[in-house]
Short mmCIF file of C-alpha atoms in Angstrom, two decimals:
data_model
loop_
_atom_site.label_atom_id
_atom_site.label_comp_id
_atom_site.label_asym_id
_atom_site.label_seq_id
_atom_site.Cartn_x
_atom_site.Cartn_y
_atom_site.Cartn_z
CA ALA A 1 11.14 37.59 10.68
CA GLY A 2 12.28 39.42 13.74
CA PHE A 3 14.09 42.61 14.34
CA ILE A 4 17.29 43.46 16.15
CA SER A 5 16.54 45.96 18.84
CA GLU A 6 19.84 46.04 20.74
CA TRP A 7 23.42 44.87 20.43
CA TRP A 8 26.03 45.53 23.05
CA PRO A 9 29.49 44.02 23.61
CA THR A 10 30.35 42.07 26.73
CA SER A 11 33.63 41.89 28.61
CA ASN A 12 34.84 39.15 26.25
CA ARG A 13 36.33 40.84 23.19
CA ASN A 14 34.80 38.32 20.72
CA ALA A 15 31.37 38.08 22.35
CA GLY A 16 28.37 40.33 22.65
CA ARG A 17 24.67 40.36 23.32
CA LEU A 18 21.97 40.52 20.70
CA ARG A 19 18.34 41.15 21.60
CA VAL A 20 15.87 39.77 19.04
CA GLY A 21 12.28 40.98 19.11
CA MET A 22 9.09 38.93 19.13
CA GLY A 23 8.98 36.28 16.41
CA GLY A 24 12.64 36.83 15.71
CA ARG A 25 14.93 34.22 14.28
CA LEU A 26 18.66 33.79 14.44
CA PRO A 27 20.62 32.04 11.68
CA SER A 28 21.60 28.48 12.44
CA GLU A 29 25.21 27.52 12.89
CA SER A 30 25.03 25.32 9.78
CA ALA A 31 23.87 28.22 7.59
CA PRO A 32 26.45 29.78 5.25
CA GLN A 33 28.43 32.28 7.26
CA GLU A 34 29.88 35.58 6.25
CA PRO A 35 33.57 35.54 5.27
CA ARG A 36 34.63 37.50 8.36
CA THR A 37 33.73 34.57 10.66
CA TYR A 38 36.69 32.61 9.28
CA GLY A 39 34.79 29.30 9.56
CA LEU A 40 34.24 29.46 13.32
CA THR A 41 30.93 28.33 14.78
CA LEU A 42 28.90 30.72 16.87
CA LYS A 43 29.87 28.83 20.03
CA GLU A 44 33.59 29.01 19.17
CA ARG A 45 33.22 32.77 18.73
CA GLY A 46 31.70 33.06 22.20
CA VAL A 47 28.16 33.83 21.03
CA ALA A 48 25.35 32.67 23.29
CA PHE A 49 21.56 32.96 23.13
CA ARG A 50 19.36 34.00 26.03
CA SER A 51 15.59 34.26 25.59
CA LEU A 52 13.87 37.07 27.42
CA THR A 53 10.50 35.32 27.50
CA GLU A 54 11.45 31.63 27.95
CA ALA A 55 13.99 30.02 30.27
CA ILE A 56 16.55 29.37 27.55
CA ASP A 57 20.13 30.47 28.08
CA THR A 58 22.73 28.68 25.93
CA THR A 59 25.51 29.58 28.32
CA THR A 60 24.20 26.78 30.60
CA ALA A 61 24.02 23.06 29.81
CA HIS A 62 20.26 23.04 30.40
CA GLY A 63 19.68 25.99 28.07
CA GLU A 64 21.84 24.53 25.33
CA PHE A 65 19.93 21.24 25.61
CA LEU A 66 16.56 23.00 25.31
CA PHE A 67 17.78 25.08 22.38
CA ASN A 68 18.94 21.95 20.52
CA LEU A 69 15.76 20.08 21.49
CA PHE A 70 13.50 22.81 20.08
CA GLY A 71 15.59 22.92 16.90
CA SER A 72 15.30 19.15 16.49
CA LEU A 73 11.55 19.26 17.09
CA ALA A 74 11.15 22.00 14.48
CA GLN A 75 13.19 19.99 11.97
CA TYR A 76 11.11 16.87 12.72
CA GLU A 77 7.84 18.77 12.28
CA ARG A 78 9.04 20.18 8.95
CA ALA A 79 9.90 16.67 7.73
CA LEU A 80 6.43 15.42 8.78
CA ILE A 81 4.77 18.26 6.89
CA ARG A 82 6.81 17.44 3.78
CA GLU A 83 5.81 13.75 4.00
CA ARG A 84 2.13 14.63 4.44
CA ILE A 85 2.17 16.95 1.45
CA THR A 86 3.86 14.32 -0.74
CA ALA A 87 1.39 11.63 0.38
CA GLY A 88 -1.56 13.94 -0.23
CA LEU A 89 -0.41 14.81 -3.74
CA ALA A 90 0.13 11.11 -4.55
CA ALA A 91 -3.34 10.22 -3.24
CA ALA A 92 -4.87 13.01 -5.33
CA ARG A 93 -3.09 11.71 -8.45
CA ARG A 94 -4.45 8.21 -7.78
CA ARG A 95 -7.94 9.71 -7.60
CA GLY A 96 -7.37 11.32 -10.99
CA ARG A 97 -6.80 14.84 -9.74
CA LYS A 98 -4.06 16.87 -11.30
CA GLY A 99 -2.50 19.80 -9.48
CA GLY A 100 -1.49 23.11 -10.90
CA ARG A 101 -3.25 25.78 -12.86
CA PRO A 102 -6.04 24.57 -15.15
CA PRO A 103 -5.38 24.93 -18.88
CA SER A 104 -6.65 28.21 -20.31
CA ILE A 105 -7.75 26.51 -23.56
CA ASN A 106 -9.73 23.27 -23.31
CA SER A 107 -8.99 20.31 -25.59
CA GLU A 108 -12.08 20.89 -27.75
CA THR A 109 -10.99 24.46 -28.50
CA VAL A 110 -7.42 23.30 -29.18
CA GLU A 111 -8.74 20.90 -31.85
CA GLN A 112 -10.73 23.74 -33.45
CA ILE A 113 -7.67 26.02 -33.40
CA ILE A 114 -5.46 23.36 -35.01
CA ALA A 115 -8.11 22.72 -37.66
CA ALA A 116 -8.29 26.46 -38.40
CA LEU A 117 -4.49 26.73 -38.64
CA ASP A 118 -4.29 23.64 -40.87
CA GLY A 119 -7.02 25.25 -43.00
CA GLY A 120 -4.76 28.23 -43.68
CA ALA A 121 -5.82 30.74 -41.03
CA SER A 122 -3.08 32.92 -39.59
CA LYS A 123 -2.14 32.76 -35.94
CA ALA A 124 -3.19 36.40 -35.51
CA SER A 125 -6.68 35.69 -36.86
CA VAL A 126 -6.97 32.57 -34.69
CA CYS A 127 -6.02 34.65 -31.64
CA ARG A 128 -8.70 37.22 -32.47
CA THR A 129 -11.36 34.61 -33.25
CA PHE A 130 -10.83 32.52 -30.12
CA ARG A 131 -9.88 35.51 -27.93
CA VAL A 132 -6.58 33.96 -26.87
CA PRO A 133 -3.30 35.83 -26.31
CA ARG A 134 -0.62 34.90 -28.83
CA SER A 135 1.77 33.62 -26.14
CA THR A 136 -0.94 31.30 -24.80
CA LEU A 137 -1.67 30.06 -28.32
CA LEU A 138 2.00 29.31 -29.00
CA ASP A 139 2.46 27.50 -25.67
CA THR A 140 -0.69 25.44 -26.24
CA LEU A 141 0.34 24.51 -29.78
CA GLU A 142 3.76 23.44 -28.52
CA ARG A 143 2.19 21.24 -25.82
CA ALA A 144 -0.22 19.75 -28.37
CA GLY A 145 2.70 18.90 -30.66
CA TRP A 146 1.47 20.95 -33.61
CA ALA A 147 4.39 21.39 -36.01
CA GLY A 148 2.80 23.72 -38.53
CA VAL A 149 0.70 23.64 -41.67
CA GLY A 150 1.34 20.55 -43.80
CA ALA A 151 3.76 19.05 -41.29
CA GLY A 152 1.59 15.98 -40.86
CA ALA A 153 2.46 13.66 -38.01
CA GLN A 154 5.86 15.02 -37.10
CA SER A 155 7.17 14.08 -33.72
CA ALA A 156 7.46 16.56 -30.87
CA GLY A 157 11.24 16.08 -30.97
CA SER A 158 11.44 17.59 -34.43
CA ILE A 159 9.48 20.60 -33.18
CA ALA A 160 12.10 21.31 -30.54
CA SER A 161 14.86 21.17 -33.14
CA LYS A 162 12.99 23.73 -35.29
CA ARG A 163 12.39 26.11 -32.37
CA VAL A 164 13.80 29.56 -33.04
CA THR A 165 15.03 31.65 -30.13
CA ARG A 166 14.09 35.31 -29.72
CA SER A 167 17.64 36.41 -30.54
CA GLU A 168 17.57 34.41 -33.79
CA LYS A 169 14.24 36.02 -34.73
CA LEU A 170 15.70 39.48 -34.06
CA ALA A 171 18.80 38.65 -36.11
CA ARG A 172 16.63 37.52 -39.06
CA SER A 173 14.42 40.60 -38.96
CA THR A 174 17.36 43.05 -39.18
#
Protein backbone atom coordinates (compact mmCIF):
# COMPACT_ATOMS: atom_id res chain seq x y z
CA ALA A 1 0.00 0.00 0.00
CA GLY A 2 1.16 3.48 -0.75
CA PHE A 3 0.86 6.76 0.99
CA ILE A 4 -0.56 10.09 -0.02
CA SER A 5 2.12 12.70 0.27
CA GLU A 6 0.45 15.69 -1.38
CA TRP A 7 -2.94 16.84 -2.62
CA TRP A 8 -3.53 20.19 -4.20
CA PRO A 9 -6.45 21.57 -6.23
CA THR A 10 -6.06 22.66 -9.83
CA SER A 11 -7.80 25.48 -11.66
CA ASN A 12 -10.75 23.17 -12.42
CA ARG A 13 -13.08 23.28 -9.42
CA ASN A 14 -13.80 19.50 -9.51
CA ALA A 15 -10.24 18.35 -10.20
CA GLY A 16 -7.04 18.18 -8.23
CA ARG A 17 -3.68 16.50 -8.06
CA LEU A 18 -2.80 13.58 -5.85
CA ARG A 19 0.78 12.42 -5.39
CA VAL A 20 1.08 8.74 -4.42
CA GLY A 21 4.36 7.48 -2.99
CA MET A 22 6.41 4.47 -4.06
CA GLY A 23 4.37 1.27 -4.31
CA GLY A 24 1.18 3.26 -4.02
CA ARG A 25 -2.13 2.18 -5.43
CA LEU A 26 -5.18 4.11 -6.43
CA PRO A 27 -8.68 2.60 -6.29
CA SER A 28 -10.05 1.45 -9.62
CA GLU A 29 -13.00 3.17 -11.19
CA SER A 30 -15.06 -0.01 -10.83
CA ALA A 31 -14.47 -0.18 -7.07
CA PRO A 32 -17.35 0.87 -4.80
CA GLN A 33 -17.24 4.63 -4.50
CA GLU A 34 -18.05 6.84 -1.59
CA PRO A 35 -21.55 8.33 -1.57
CA ARG A 36 -20.28 11.86 -2.22
CA THR A 37 -19.15 10.92 -5.76
CA TYR A 38 -22.81 10.63 -6.82
CA GLY A 39 -22.02 7.75 -9.20
CA LEU A 40 -19.58 9.68 -11.39
CA THR A 41 -16.45 7.96 -12.66
CA LEU A 42 -13.07 9.44 -11.88
CA LYS A 43 -12.73 10.66 -15.47
CA GLU A 44 -16.15 12.38 -15.36
CA ARG A 45 -15.06 14.15 -12.19
CA GLY A 46 -11.95 15.46 -13.94
CA VAL A 47 -9.47 13.25 -12.07
CA ALA A 48 -6.33 12.26 -13.95
CA PHE A 49 -3.27 10.21 -13.05
CA ARG A 50 0.30 11.24 -13.77
CA SER A 51 3.20 9.03 -12.71
CA LEU A 52 6.31 10.78 -11.49
CA THR A 53 8.62 7.88 -12.34
CA GLU A 54 7.07 6.47 -15.56
CA ALA A 55 5.77 8.26 -18.65
CA ILE A 56 2.11 7.76 -17.81
CA ASP A 57 -0.22 10.74 -17.86
CA THR A 58 -3.93 9.91 -18.25
CA THR A 59 -4.70 13.38 -19.52
CA THR A 60 -3.22 12.27 -22.88
CA ALA A 61 -4.49 9.49 -25.15
CA HIS A 62 -1.14 7.70 -24.97
CA GLY A 63 -1.07 7.81 -21.17
CA GLU A 64 -4.64 6.59 -20.86
CA PHE A 65 -3.84 3.71 -23.22
CA LEU A 66 -0.78 2.69 -21.18
CA PHE A 67 -2.72 2.94 -17.93
CA ASN A 68 -5.47 0.67 -19.29
CA LEU A 69 -2.90 -1.69 -20.82
CA PHE A 70 -1.06 -2.13 -17.52
CA GLY A 71 -4.37 -2.70 -15.73
CA SER A 72 -5.37 -5.35 -18.27
CA LEU A 73 -1.99 -7.07 -17.99
CA ALA A 74 -2.27 -7.14 -14.20
CA GLN A 75 -5.77 -8.62 -14.42
CA TYR A 76 -4.54 -11.24 -16.93
CA GLU A 77 -1.60 -12.20 -14.71
CA ARG A 78 -3.92 -12.57 -11.72
CA ALA A 79 -6.20 -14.88 -13.72
CA LEU A 80 -3.18 -16.98 -14.79
CA ILE A 81 -2.03 -17.30 -11.19
CA ARG A 82 -5.52 -18.42 -10.13
CA GLU A 83 -5.60 -21.05 -12.91
CA ARG A 84 -2.15 -22.36 -11.96
CA ILE A 85 -3.10 -22.66 -8.31
CA THR A 86 -6.31 -24.52 -9.16
CA ALA A 87 -4.47 -26.88 -11.52
CA GLY A 88 -1.76 -27.51 -8.93
CA LEU A 89 -4.28 -28.34 -6.21
CA ALA A 90 -6.14 -30.71 -8.57
CA ALA A 91 -2.88 -32.45 -9.54
CA ALA A 92 -1.96 -32.84 -5.86
CA ARG A 93 -5.38 -34.39 -5.13
CA ARG A 94 -4.88 -36.87 -7.99
CA ARG A 95 -1.54 -37.84 -6.44
CA GLY A 96 -3.32 -38.49 -3.15
CA ARG A 97 -2.19 -35.35 -1.38
CA LYS A 98 -4.67 -33.48 0.72
CA GLY A 99 -4.19 -29.82 1.53
CA GLY A 100 -4.85 -28.08 4.78
CA ARG A 101 -3.71 -28.59 8.32
CA PRO A 102 -2.96 -32.20 9.30
CA PRO A 103 -5.33 -33.73 11.85
CA SER A 104 -4.15 -33.31 15.43
CA ILE A 105 -5.40 -36.79 16.39
CA ASN A 106 -4.54 -39.71 14.09
CA SER A 107 -7.12 -42.36 13.19
CA GLU A 108 -5.59 -44.99 15.49
CA THR A 109 -5.89 -42.67 18.49
CA VAL A 110 -9.45 -41.73 17.50
CA GLU A 111 -10.41 -45.43 17.60
CA GLN A 112 -8.85 -45.77 21.07
CA ILE A 113 -10.69 -42.66 22.28
CA ILE A 114 -14.04 -43.92 20.96
CA ALA A 115 -13.43 -47.30 22.58
CA ALA A 116 -12.66 -45.59 25.90
CA LEU A 117 -15.79 -43.43 25.68
CA ASP A 118 -17.94 -46.43 24.73
CA GLY A 119 -16.40 -48.23 27.72
CA GLY A 120 -17.78 -45.56 30.06
CA ALA A 121 -14.87 -43.14 30.42
CA SER A 122 -15.75 -39.48 30.73
CA LYS A 123 -14.66 -36.96 28.13
CA ALA A 124 -12.61 -35.13 30.77
CA SER A 125 -10.66 -38.29 31.63
CA VAL A 126 -10.15 -39.09 27.94
CA CYS A 127 -8.79 -35.57 27.42
CA ARG A 128 -6.34 -36.02 30.30
CA THR A 129 -5.29 -39.52 29.24
CA PHE A 130 -4.67 -38.68 25.59
CA ARG A 131 -3.50 -35.11 26.30
CA VAL A 132 -6.04 -33.58 23.95
CA PRO A 133 -7.91 -30.29 24.49
CA ARG A 134 -11.64 -30.77 24.98
CA SER A 135 -12.54 -28.65 21.93
CA THR A 136 -10.27 -30.80 19.74
CA LEU A 137 -11.83 -33.96 21.17
CA LEU A 138 -15.37 -32.73 20.47
CA ASP A 139 -14.51 -31.65 16.90
CA THR A 140 -12.81 -34.98 16.20
CA LEU A 141 -15.73 -36.98 17.60
CA GLU A 142 -18.14 -34.97 15.45
CA ARG A 143 -16.07 -35.63 12.32
CA ALA A 144 -15.84 -39.33 13.20
CA GLY A 145 -19.62 -39.50 13.56
CA TRP A 146 -19.59 -40.66 17.18
CA ALA A 147 -23.09 -40.12 18.59
CA GLY A 148 -22.46 -41.05 22.20
CA VAL A 149 -22.41 -44.08 24.46
CA GLY A 150 -24.87 -46.78 23.40
CA ALA A 151 -25.94 -44.88 20.29
CA GLY A 152 -24.80 -47.69 18.03
CA ALA A 153 -24.65 -46.95 14.33
CA GLN A 154 -26.58 -43.71 14.25
CA SER A 155 -26.15 -41.61 11.18
CA ALA A 156 -24.23 -38.34 11.19
CA GLY A 157 -27.48 -36.54 10.31
CA SER A 158 -29.02 -37.51 13.63
CA ILE A 159 -25.97 -36.10 15.41
CA ALA A 160 -26.53 -32.70 13.86
CA SER A 161 -30.16 -32.71 14.98
CA LYS A 162 -29.05 -33.46 18.57
CA ARG A 163 -26.42 -30.70 18.60
CA VAL A 164 -26.96 -28.23 21.41
CA THR A 165 -25.89 -24.63 20.94
CA ARG A 166 -23.92 -22.74 23.58
CA SER A 167 -26.93 -20.55 24.39
CA GLU A 168 -29.10 -23.64 24.96
CA LYS A 169 -26.45 -25.09 27.29
CA LEU A 170 -26.35 -21.82 29.25
CA ALA A 171 -30.15 -21.74 29.45
CA ARG A 172 -30.22 -25.31 30.81
CA SER A 173 -27.54 -24.66 33.42
CA THR A 174 -29.37 -21.67 34.95
